[in-house]
XYZ file of C-alpha atoms in Angstrom:
693
model
C -11.563 29.570 35.761
C -11.950 32.167 32.960
C -14.996 34.463 32.704
C -16.175 36.933 30.056
C -17.535 40.452 30.464
C -20.375 41.913 28.396
C -17.938 42.986 25.687
C -16.511 39.490 25.379
C -13.192 40.297 27.078
C -11.548 37.423 28.854
C -10.717 37.842 32.537
C -8.377 35.707 34.570
C -9.759 34.245 37.743
C -6.866 34.493 40.170
C -6.715 33.247 43.723
C -4.271 34.791 46.148
C -3.153 33.865 49.606
C -5.499 36.462 51.161
C -8.489 34.701 49.576
C -9.524 37.672 47.396
C -10.966 36.876 43.952
C -9.697 39.358 41.413
C -11.786 39.451 38.232
C -11.009 42.964 37.065
C -8.467 43.038 34.212
C -6.679 46.079 35.618
C -6.743 44.415 39.025
C -5.131 41.386 37.509
C -2.267 43.442 36.123
C -1.847 45.312 39.425
C -1.973 42.069 41.347
C 0.561 40.460 39.073
C 2.861 43.448 39.435
C 2.642 43.202 43.205
C 3.179 39.478 43.256
C 5.713 39.175 40.472
C 7.823 42.339 40.893
C 11.100 41.686 42.764
C 11.809 43.375 46.087
C 14.278 46.320 46.232
C 16.909 44.137 47.818
C 16.562 41.536 45.157
C 16.360 44.158 42.411
C 19.696 45.564 43.554
C 21.292 42.162 43.303
C 19.815 41.329 39.929
C 19.803 44.819 38.394
C 22.224 43.873 35.630
C 20.357 40.664 34.903
C 16.979 42.425 34.569
C 18.314 44.905 32.014
C 19.615 42.095 29.822
C 16.509 39.959 30.002
C 13.994 42.768 29.499
C 14.079 42.540 25.718
C 14.958 38.851 25.654
C 11.854 37.888 27.658
C 9.514 39.499 25.153
C 11.208 37.702 22.251
C 11.026 34.401 24.109
C 7.340 34.961 24.838
C 6.566 35.608 21.190
C 8.662 32.641 20.048
C 7.040 30.371 22.630
C 3.551 31.406 21.531
C 4.383 30.552 17.934
C 5.926 27.210 18.852
C 3.173 26.153 21.206
C 0.338 27.186 18.914
C 1.629 24.758 16.287
C 0.998 21.889 18.691
C -2.217 22.987 20.359
C -3.902 25.184 17.739
C -5.094 27.269 20.717
C -4.365 31.031 20.880
C -1.723 31.405 23.558
C 0.356 34.093 25.190
C 3.004 33.056 27.656
C 2.132 34.430 31.129
C 4.991 36.810 31.908
C 4.584 36.731 35.675
C 8.339 36.808 36.068
C 8.912 39.445 33.392
C 7.412 42.875 34.212
C 8.104 44.163 30.704
C 5.670 41.711 29.164
C 2.616 42.329 31.397
C 0.598 43.687 28.515
C 0.784 40.339 26.751
C -1.221 38.422 29.380
C -4.159 36.527 27.934
C -6.230 33.777 29.465
C -6.344 30.378 27.846
C -9.677 29.052 26.655
C -10.861 26.529 29.190
C -7.660 27.003 31.174
C -6.542 28.253 34.569
C -3.760 30.669 35.422
C -2.293 31.367 38.853
C 0.779 33.614 39.120
C 2.998 34.126 42.137
C 6.648 34.293 43.125
C 9.255 36.996 43.470
C 12.364 38.440 41.866
C 14.580 36.029 43.749
C 13.249 33.277 41.534
C 13.811 35.267 38.325
C 16.784 33.353 36.906
C 15.400 30.065 38.068
C 12.073 30.750 36.380
C 13.740 31.882 33.186
C 15.741 28.667 33.107
C 12.527 26.657 33.416
C 10.937 28.687 30.631
C 13.913 28.029 28.393
C 13.589 24.273 28.990
C 9.888 24.541 28.251
C 10.565 26.195 24.882
C 13.136 23.581 23.882
C 10.865 20.746 24.908
C 7.954 22.267 22.992
C 10.085 22.113 19.840
C 10.954 18.475 20.516
C 7.318 17.590 21.125
C 6.313 19.310 17.912
C 8.758 17.173 15.922
C 7.579 13.978 17.593
C 3.960 14.835 16.943
C 4.708 15.301 13.255
C 6.127 11.788 13.144
C 2.988 10.443 14.748
C 0.742 12.326 12.305
C -0.653 15.833 11.920
C -3.906 14.887 13.612
C -2.202 14.065 16.914
C -2.189 17.034 19.262
C -1.673 17.669 22.929
C -4.706 17.223 25.095
C -3.237 19.130 28.009
C -0.027 20.685 29.258
C 0.596 21.071 32.967
C 3.418 23.259 34.253
C 4.474 22.601 37.786
C 7.178 23.975 40.092
C 8.733 21.741 42.691
C 10.695 22.621 45.832
C 14.187 22.099 44.498
C 16.075 22.575 41.239
C 17.146 19.547 39.163
C 19.433 19.552 36.181
C 17.936 16.652 34.271
C 14.995 16.120 31.986
C 12.811 13.032 31.860
C 10.810 12.595 28.733
C 8.415 9.870 27.749
C 6.637 10.238 24.427
C 4.346 8.155 22.241
C 1.735 8.633 19.545
C -1.007 7.754 22.014
C 0.002 10.121 24.835
C 2.857 12.404 25.897
C 4.482 12.671 29.322
C 7.324 15.052 30.075
C 8.644 15.638 33.582
C 10.947 18.590 34.199
C 11.714 18.966 37.897
C 11.666 22.481 39.358
C 10.515 25.235 37.000
C 9.628 22.545 34.511
C 6.693 21.410 32.433
C 4.858 18.151 32.856
C 2.911 17.204 29.757
C 0.356 14.472 30.226
C -2.804 13.109 28.715
C -5.175 14.269 31.418
C -8.712 13.275 32.250
C -11.663 14.785 30.362
C -12.626 18.314 31.441
C -15.648 17.120 33.360
C -13.448 14.808 35.410
C -10.859 17.473 36.260
C -13.108 20.310 37.383
C -11.961 23.489 39.077
C -13.739 22.618 42.335
C -11.397 19.734 42.982
C -8.299 21.745 42.194
C -6.456 23.452 45.061
C -3.283 25.136 43.844
C -0.331 25.778 46.079
C 0.127 29.443 45.160
C 3.651 29.514 46.532
C 5.010 26.858 44.207
C 2.840 26.033 41.143
C 1.864 27.424 37.754
C -0.784 25.368 35.954
C -1.842 25.786 32.357
C -4.152 23.337 30.556
C -4.926 23.325 26.871
C -7.855 21.294 25.544
C -7.594 19.812 22.049
C -10.646 18.313 20.365
C -8.543 16.736 17.624
C -6.771 14.383 20.005
C -8.900 11.249 20.351
C -6.986 8.028 20.912
C -8.066 4.685 22.308
C -4.651 3.498 23.450
C -2.811 4.541 26.579
C 0.816 5.583 26.772
C 1.314 3.201 29.650
C 1.546 0.178 27.339
C 4.072 -2.376 28.448
C 7.290 -3.118 26.593
C 5.910 -6.538 25.668
C 2.827 -5.011 24.035
C 4.962 -2.585 22.029
C 6.864 -5.523 20.562
C 3.704 -7.487 19.739
C 3.008 -7.615 15.985
C 0.131 -5.620 14.522
C 0.204 -7.840 11.413
C 0.897 -11.559 11.106
C 1.459 -13.296 7.758
C 1.324 -17.085 7.567
C 2.663 -18.896 4.504
C 0.946 -22.289 4.234
C 3.287 -24.552 2.290
C 6.342 -22.655 3.473
C 8.910 -25.180 2.226
C 7.614 -25.263 -1.345
C 9.437 -23.779 -4.316
C 7.007 -20.860 -4.699
C 7.304 -19.867 -1.049
C 11.104 -20.080 -0.993
C 11.669 -18.455 -4.361
C 8.981 -15.761 -4.471
C 6.840 -15.263 -1.368
C 9.477 -14.923 1.356
C 11.766 -12.739 -0.809
C 8.795 -10.490 -1.623
C 7.887 -10.196 2.057
C 11.445 -9.267 2.954
C 11.591 -6.698 0.143
C 8.462 -5.057 1.569
C 9.925 -5.207 5.077
C 13.234 -3.739 3.931
C 11.492 -0.926 2.043
C 9.356 -0.010 5.058
C 6.003 -1.283 3.770
C 5.624 -3.827 6.582
C 5.473 -2.975 10.281
C 8.754 -3.326 12.138
C 7.089 -5.807 14.497
C 5.437 -7.935 11.777
C 5.177 -11.652 12.477
C 6.032 -14.082 9.644
C 4.946 -17.705 10.100
C 5.835 -20.719 7.980
C 3.555 -23.765 8.027
C 4.142 -27.134 6.368
C 4.360 -30.834 7.118
C 8.136 -30.990 7.417
C 9.751 -31.308 10.822
C 11.770 -28.094 11.081
C 12.686 -25.575 13.754
C 12.536 -21.798 13.550
C 16.253 -21.631 12.891
C 16.099 -24.233 10.137
C 13.374 -22.330 8.292
C 15.360 -19.105 8.668
C 18.389 -20.840 7.224
C 16.364 -22.111 4.246
C 14.945 -18.737 3.264
C 18.006 -16.627 4.172
C 19.805 -17.634 0.981
C 16.912 -16.312 -1.142
C 16.729 -12.852 0.450
C 18.310 -9.881 -1.301
C 18.246 -6.153 -0.661
C 17.149 -3.463 -3.040
C 19.680 -2.227 -5.581
C 18.660 1.399 -5.056
C 19.125 1.459 -1.281
C 21.510 -1.020 0.286
C 21.878 0.665 3.674
C 21.541 -1.553 6.749
C 20.894 -4.601 4.598
C 22.371 -7.063 7.063
C 20.593 -5.535 10.041
C 17.266 -5.546 8.229
C 17.740 -9.142 7.175
C 18.559 -10.225 10.720
C 15.523 -8.342 12.038
C 13.256 -9.965 9.446
C 14.553 -13.456 10.158
C 14.160 -12.916 13.899
C 10.463 -12.215 13.252
C 10.082 -15.477 11.269
C 8.703 -18.588 12.974
C 7.930 -22.129 11.877
C 5.222 -24.586 12.787
C 4.985 -28.231 11.754
C 1.327 -28.800 10.893
C 1.652 -32.548 10.431
C -0.897 -34.468 8.361
C -3.936 -33.355 10.359
C -4.681 -29.787 9.291
C -7.363 -29.355 11.948
C -4.842 -29.947 14.709
C -2.127 -28.146 12.765
C -4.175 -24.981 12.301
C -5.072 -24.982 15.991
C -1.371 -25.114 16.837
C -0.690 -22.323 14.351
C -3.369 -20.184 15.956
C -1.937 -20.828 19.430
C 1.571 -19.900 18.274
C 0.328 -16.719 16.609
C -1.622 -15.729 19.713
C 1.490 -16.353 21.809
C 3.493 -13.956 19.604
C 0.676 -11.406 19.306
C 0.023 -11.196 23.032
C -3.016 -9.178 24.046
C -2.642 -6.540 21.342
C -4.889 -6.275 18.317
C -3.421 -7.912 15.218
C -4.562 -8.652 11.669
C -3.722 -11.853 9.806
C -2.941 -12.797 6.201
C -2.823 -16.451 5.143
C -1.054 -17.265 1.873
C -2.241 -20.703 0.709
C 0.675 -21.891 -1.413
C -0.688 -25.441 -1.673
C -1.760 -27.754 -4.539
C -5.356 -27.520 -5.745
C -6.225 -30.940 -4.328
C -5.256 -29.783 -0.821
C -6.885 -26.356 -1.007
C -10.353 -27.277 0.278
C -9.090 -29.143 3.348
C -6.523 -26.470 4.245
C -8.961 -23.581 3.814
C -11.705 -25.299 5.800
C -9.421 -26.094 8.737
C -7.979 -22.581 8.617
C -11.416 -20.990 8.730
C -12.456 -23.008 11.753
C -9.255 -22.905 13.786
C -6.804 -20.155 12.805
C -8.710 -16.918 12.205
C -8.174 -14.076 14.636
C -10.993 -12.401 16.507
C -8.933 -9.253 17.154
C -8.699 -7.933 13.590
C -9.330 -8.796 9.953
C -8.363 -12.025 8.171
C -7.397 -12.177 4.475
C -6.801 -15.325 2.434
C -4.543 -15.446 -0.643
C -5.242 -18.293 -3.086
C -2.920 -19.318 -5.915
C -4.113 -20.223 -9.425
C -5.496 -22.229 -11.081
C -8.873 -21.555 -9.509
C -10.441 -24.851 -10.510
C -10.106 -26.794 -13.766
C -13.345 -25.793 -15.504
C -16.637 -24.050 -14.765
C -18.005 -26.897 -12.618
C -14.964 -27.485 -10.411
C -14.451 -23.745 -10.028
C -18.063 -23.325 -8.927
C -17.665 -26.069 -6.320
C -14.454 -24.521 -5.028
C -16.005 -21.059 -4.838
C -19.085 -22.398 -3.056
C -16.912 -24.117 -0.448
C -14.756 -21.020 0.110
C -17.739 -18.680 0.444
C -19.277 -21.006 3.042
C -16.225 -20.351 5.239
C -15.140 -16.823 4.276
C -16.626 -13.601 3.020
C -15.910 -12.540 -0.551
C -13.949 -9.515 0.677
C -11.546 -11.853 2.525
C -10.524 -13.790 -0.612
C -7.642 -12.655 -2.828
C -7.100 -14.886 -5.883
C -3.571 -14.020 -6.925
C -1.986 -14.157 -10.374
C 1.563 -12.823 -10.296
C 1.381 -11.744 -13.955
C -1.272 -9.191 -12.978
C 1.228 -7.538 -10.639
C 3.325 -6.260 -13.518
C 3.627 -2.513 -13.959
C 2.132 -2.810 -17.466
C -1.189 -3.998 -16.042
C -1.283 -1.351 -13.320
C -0.562 1.327 -15.914
C -3.503 0.379 -18.154
C -6.080 2.315 -16.147
C -3.699 5.254 -15.734
C -3.069 5.451 -19.450
C -6.748 5.231 -20.275
C -8.360 7.470 -17.696
C -5.612 10.013 -16.929
C -4.834 11.083 -20.516
C -7.394 13.040 -22.467
C -5.650 12.291 -25.752
C -6.653 8.591 -25.563
C -10.178 8.808 -24.128
C -12.043 9.790 -27.310
C -10.039 7.252 -29.360
C -10.800 4.262 -27.119
C -13.608 2.621 -29.102
C -14.457 0.842 -32.348
C -14.679 4.209 -34.085
C -10.892 4.594 -34.155
C -9.425 1.238 -33.049
C -9.061 -1.432 -35.691
C -7.853 -4.330 -33.522
C -6.183 -5.136 -30.196
C -3.431 -7.753 -29.784
C -2.435 -9.263 -26.435
C 0.830 -11.186 -26.769
C 2.647 -13.283 -24.180
C 5.436 -15.505 -25.465
C 8.015 -17.331 -23.363
C 11.299 -18.416 -24.858
C 11.982 -21.126 -22.271
C 10.325 -24.496 -21.842
C 9.358 -24.097 -18.194
C 6.480 -26.553 -17.694
C 6.812 -29.693 -15.604
C 4.958 -32.959 -15.653
C 2.211 -31.529 -13.462
C 1.746 -28.707 -15.977
C 1.136 -31.116 -18.848
C -0.875 -33.440 -16.647
C -3.847 -31.100 -16.591
C -3.116 -27.419 -16.206
C -1.845 -26.265 -19.573
C -1.562 -22.740 -20.872
C -5.327 -22.134 -20.985
C -5.862 -22.720 -17.283
C -2.528 -21.230 -16.263
C -2.270 -18.033 -18.341
C -5.282 -17.406 -20.569
C -8.024 -17.830 -17.974
C -6.600 -15.296 -15.545
C -3.888 -13.081 -17.004
C -5.048 -12.687 -20.614
C -8.761 -12.250 -19.875
C -8.086 -9.885 -16.981
C -5.846 -7.789 -19.238
C -8.615 -7.551 -21.838
C -11.156 -6.655 -19.153
C -9.001 -3.791 -17.827
C -8.296 -2.615 -21.369
C -11.915 -2.657 -22.544
C -13.965 -1.773 -19.450
C -16.011 1.387 -19.046
C -14.694 4.076 -16.684
C -15.386 3.027 -13.062
C -17.004 5.507 -10.699
C -13.884 5.396 -8.482
C -10.587 3.574 -8.001
C -12.141 1.377 -5.325
C -11.490 -2.287 -5.991
C -15.159 -3.222 -6.072
C -16.013 -0.456 -8.548
C -13.265 -1.618 -10.914
C -14.287 -5.260 -10.581
C -17.900 -4.318 -11.324
C -16.795 -2.944 -14.692
C -14.445 -5.844 -15.445
C -17.138 -8.474 -15.013
C -19.386 -6.630 -17.479
C -16.705 -6.996 -20.156
C -16.187 -10.704 -19.435
C -19.910 -11.376 -19.643
C -20.045 -9.554 -22.995
C -17.395 -11.703 -24.707
C -18.891 -13.750 -27.527
C -18.820 -17.534 -27.408
C -15.632 -18.852 -28.987
C -15.928 -20.555 -32.370
C -13.614 -23.499 -33.140
C -12.483 -21.723 -36.306
C -11.220 -18.827 -34.204
C -8.973 -20.999 -32.007
C -5.459 -22.304 -32.694
C -3.858 -24.769 -30.246
C -0.237 -25.859 -30.272
C 2.284 -27.965 -28.387
C 6.022 -27.714 -28.801
C 7.977 -30.815 -29.678
C 11.362 -31.419 -28.143
C 14.314 -33.144 -29.731
C 16.334 -35.725 -27.826
C 18.918 -33.108 -26.881
C 16.385 -30.807 -25.247
C 15.988 -31.335 -21.524
C 12.272 -30.625 -21.263
C 9.534 -32.536 -19.504
C 6.975 -33.372 -22.188
C 4.297 -36.041 -22.009
C 4.220 -37.088 -25.657
C 0.807 -38.684 -25.234
C -0.751 -35.604 -23.693
C -2.917 -33.152 -25.623
C -2.421 -30.357 -23.124
C -1.596 -27.249 -25.209
C 1.435 -25.057 -24.651
C 0.242 -22.511 -27.225
C -3.116 -20.766 -27.540
C -4.225 -18.224 -30.147
C -7.734 -16.908 -30.569
C -9.883 -14.014 -31.760
C -12.316 -12.689 -29.156
C -15.175 -10.281 -29.770
C -16.893 -8.117 -27.177
C -20.537 -7.572 -27.995
C -21.216 -4.113 -26.628
C -21.596 -0.624 -28.054
C -17.974 0.384 -27.540
C -16.228 -2.659 -29.052
C -18.682 -4.197 -31.496
C -16.762 -5.771 -34.378
C -13.259 -5.120 -33.012
C -11.190 -8.353 -32.831
C -9.134 -8.910 -29.681
C -6.374 -11.246 -30.833
C -4.687 -13.423 -28.207
C -1.355 -15.176 -28.564
C 0.129 -16.999 -25.567
C 2.821 -19.634 -25.925
C 5.805 -21.365 -24.356
C 9.087 -22.407 -25.939
C 8.973 -19.684 -28.611
C 11.751 -17.766 -30.293
C 11.836 -14.876 -27.810
C 10.416 -13.590 -24.573
C 7.792 -10.968 -25.299
C 4.906 -9.467 -23.327
C 3.035 -6.578 -24.894
C -0.290 -5.082 -25.939
C -0.609 -3.635 -29.431
C -3.521 -1.328 -30.273
C -3.793 -0.661 -34.008
C -5.919 2.227 -35.276
C -7.878 2.514 -38.500
C -6.349 3.912 -41.642
C -6.799 7.604 -42.321
C -9.894 7.940 -44.550
C -8.998 9.429 -47.937
C -5.325 9.658 -47.052
C -3.742 12.042 -49.578
C -0.282 10.632 -48.774
C -1.058 7.057 -49.802
C 1.335 7.166 -52.748
C 4.170 8.349 -50.512
C 3.787 5.670 -47.856
C 4.939 2.653 -49.829
C 3.586 -0.669 -50.949
C 2.327 -1.850 -47.493
C -0.285 0.583 -46.253
C -0.816 -1.546 -43.108
C 2.577 -0.450 -41.873
C 1.392 3.162 -42.065
C -1.424 2.759 -39.546
C -0.963 4.427 -36.196
C -0.255 2.041 -33.364
C 0.041 2.236 -29.578
C 2.355 -0.404 -28.109
C 2.484 -1.118 -24.367
C 5.495 -3.353 -23.801
C 6.440 -5.172 -20.619
C 9.236 -7.371 -21.938
C 12.001 -7.482 -22.992
C 12.258 -3.773 -22.067
C 9.309 -2.001 -20.510
C 8.235 0.853 -22.756
C 5.353 2.808 -24.261
C 5.654 3.331 -28.016
C 3.483 5.271 -30.446
C 3.879 4.632 -34.165
C 3.268 7.736 -36.259
C 3.793 8.686 -39.901
C 6.576 11.185 -40.477
C 8.443 12.787 -43.383
C 11.949 11.500 -43.957
C 14.417 14.422 -43.797
C 15.892 15.495 -47.117
C 14.811 16.477 -50.579
C 11.637 14.999 -51.899
C 8.613 13.725 -49.980
C 8.929 10.259 -48.529
C 7.111 9.063 -45.420
C 8.275 6.744 -42.699
C 6.528 5.157 -39.652
C 8.916 5.564 -36.690
C 8.072 4.893 -33.057
C 7.973 7.555 -30.390
C 9.628 5.733 -27.513
C 9.262 6.065 -23.743
C 11.795 3.524 -22.502
C 11.396 3.052 -18.760
C 14.993 2.138 -18.031
C 16.166 5.416 -19.583
C 13.474 7.642 -18.080
C 13.121 6.098 -14.616
C 16.169 5.008 -12.669
C 14.202 3.311 -9.889
C 14.193 -0.452 -9.707
C 10.896 -2.075 -10.725
C 9.564 -4.203 -7.831
C 8.713 -7.842 -8.339
C 5.060 -8.524 -9.114
C 4.634 -10.505 -5.876
C 5.701 -7.454 -3.884
C 3.115 -5.354 -5.649
C 0.271 -7.825 -5.096
C 1.170 -8.613 -1.471
C 1.172 -4.897 -0.702
C -2.277 -4.631 -2.326
C -3.528 -7.402 -0.023
C -2.144 -5.600 3.028
C -3.810 -2.370 1.885
C -7.078 -4.124 1.050
C -6.889 -3.142 -2.642
C -8.662 -5.908 -4.582
C -8.884 -4.533 -8.133
C -6.164 -6.868 -9.499
C -7.706 -9.969 -7.882
C -10.542 -11.952 -9.454
C -13.907 -11.875 -7.724
C -16.149 -14.957 -7.783
C -18.414 -13.621 -10.541
C -15.374 -12.694 -12.668
C -14.052 -16.200 -12.143
C -17.319 -17.767 -13.313
C -17.567 -15.481 -16.366
C -14.008 -16.344 -17.444
C -14.622 -20.073 -17.103
C -17.817 -19.784 -19.168
C -15.687 -18.453 -22.046
C -13.047 -21.190 -21.940
C -14.822 -24.300 -20.620
C -16.295 -25.297 -24.030
C -12.779 -25.265 -25.512
C -11.427 -27.360 -22.641
C -14.213 -29.908 -23.069
C -13.390 -30.218 -26.777
C -9.766 -30.928 -25.863
C -10.779 -33.482 -23.233
C -12.994 -35.266 -25.795
C -10.028 -35.226 -28.201
C -12.079 -33.403 -30.776
C -9.299 -30.841 -31.082
C -5.622 -31.743 -31.363
C -2.844 -29.204 -30.830
C -0.532 -28.443 -33.725
C 3.098 -29.301 -33.042
C 5.753 -26.643 -33.429
C 9.498 -26.554 -33.000
C 10.906 -25.606 -29.624
C 12.416 -22.157 -30.075
C 10.339 -21.475 -33.194
C 7.553 -19.007 -34.000
C 4.667 -21.242 -33.034
C 1.989 -22.989 -35.093
C 1.558 -21.756 -38.658
C -2.206 -21.744 -38.139
C -1.837 -18.595 -36.061
C -0.630 -16.687 -39.136
C -3.778 -17.678 -41.025
C -5.939 -16.664 -38.073
C -4.410 -13.180 -38.057
C -4.821 -12.913 -41.839
C -8.459 -14.004 -41.599
C -9.226 -10.906 -39.559
C -7.089 -8.614 -41.687
C -4.449 -8.111 -39.042
C -0.718 -8.131 -39.859
C 1.477 -10.321 -37.680
C 2.649 -7.902 -35.027
C 6.234 -9.062 -34.486
C 6.989 -9.013 -38.204
């Protein structure tokens, strides 16, 4: 046990075979010389060896101190009991014990053990870096045995470290707390053992390194896809999960569970989803191995027609795979709206884990109007907490949406411009060139419930919200709901509805007697100080001439522009414009006025272009990958909260009721055309040029 003198010097408490306590520092050195200096007979035999190792021992001591201090963060000097030339470097370890003994006959043997200790310290340092910089050794015990072995046994983990080196070796273990391993209970064998312990306050772990092999294979995360045999699950969810697994964003031991009413086995489900799995373009290494590993972690359960019993069986199967280890669970409810309440209720009562968190992913639409959405939300919140619910819209997982907050709040050039003072209008455009709806789509969903309610309104909320106090999901959602509550009630004159008409040669599923719109255009106004009077123009349609997803922000004209005569006949084309494009090619464009090179003075309005495919070579992940990773990380800012949901329905429900009462009829437009002509008049009414022209 170490003691301090009045000057603060550290002494080494040494115990010898004659029972004398030596506390004097000079006595320690003399004692060590007597105990550690080889006899004359041995010196004669190892004279040549001692000369060679005199300088080498000092270098090794210095190198060992540097290496060990990286792991323990404790000042350390290697005790040179076997190296007389390094006696001046002896220092006691804080909270440690040092007992030196032995003779010159053990010189080479001791040096060999020291060399192994240095090499192992380097290995341990590398393993600790993999486990994290906060993981440090709690103690290191060096012990000599009676015979020399030529092998090294090493067992290492992030929770604890055990290294056994027989004879002149080091045994590194996670020892008991200092109060449990006191000096009174320690009786060293001074003829065979050197013990050094290093205490580290930073090392605090709850797991033991003696975990069984079965526990190490148990998943720390389980993901259950309810409705696993549906088109969405096969085409999007399972491929997104594999992409995350292949890229290293899922634990190696993740458990993937499929649940549906079909009678399948594990192998049959694996066969179904295997054909949909692909590896990343930018790193194809070990694709087959990763795919086999992912499929081996995929299981199936037939829930039958009784979800109460089915969810109980799912829970039992998940517990069987999880074992006794702690595990979190994610449930992706890829089920029709009419089955959502029953599935979620049975899940809440029978399938949630008690050993971690539970998160529930719900697909849109989130109700059909304000009333049905309120009933659905009330039922869900009676079973789950708000923080457990993740209402997913895959369109919000696009990089364009994620980049909105970055563009706004990370660039000083845009912050002072982001208000009615400089912005003339904002256009949010989503046009699909293919007729993708099915009978179910026309039977009640339509483009308002499917796209406008979630994607369009969420885009406007992110674009128009005030700066949040942090990037925390709740802080961002607090600002989004303020925008949604500030949107003015829609006037019928500010709404254009349309439905494409198909010719006999077009293979599209259209209910000719249905009034469900496939096109929606509107002018929204946000009644707050920042956006008062600025029209937010929406255009969302299916079966149009091209595929286009973009946000156009047009600025006011330059007051008293002295170059008006040089711009041309259409001054609207000379206004500055910021274009955020997601499709067909993701890009950020800024329209500016510029002089055309040459004689004379003529102005042009070119676009400064940041084209992603030219600037960034990395593959853009699918939106489902992005959103699933957000769920795993607990990031909720791209998912609608209950109050956001209610505010959005309050905006659109009056329009939906007018359609249901047949007070409003959609205008027909040609499949593959530009949409209803009424949209042109709506844009002109608010003094906005048609963006794509």
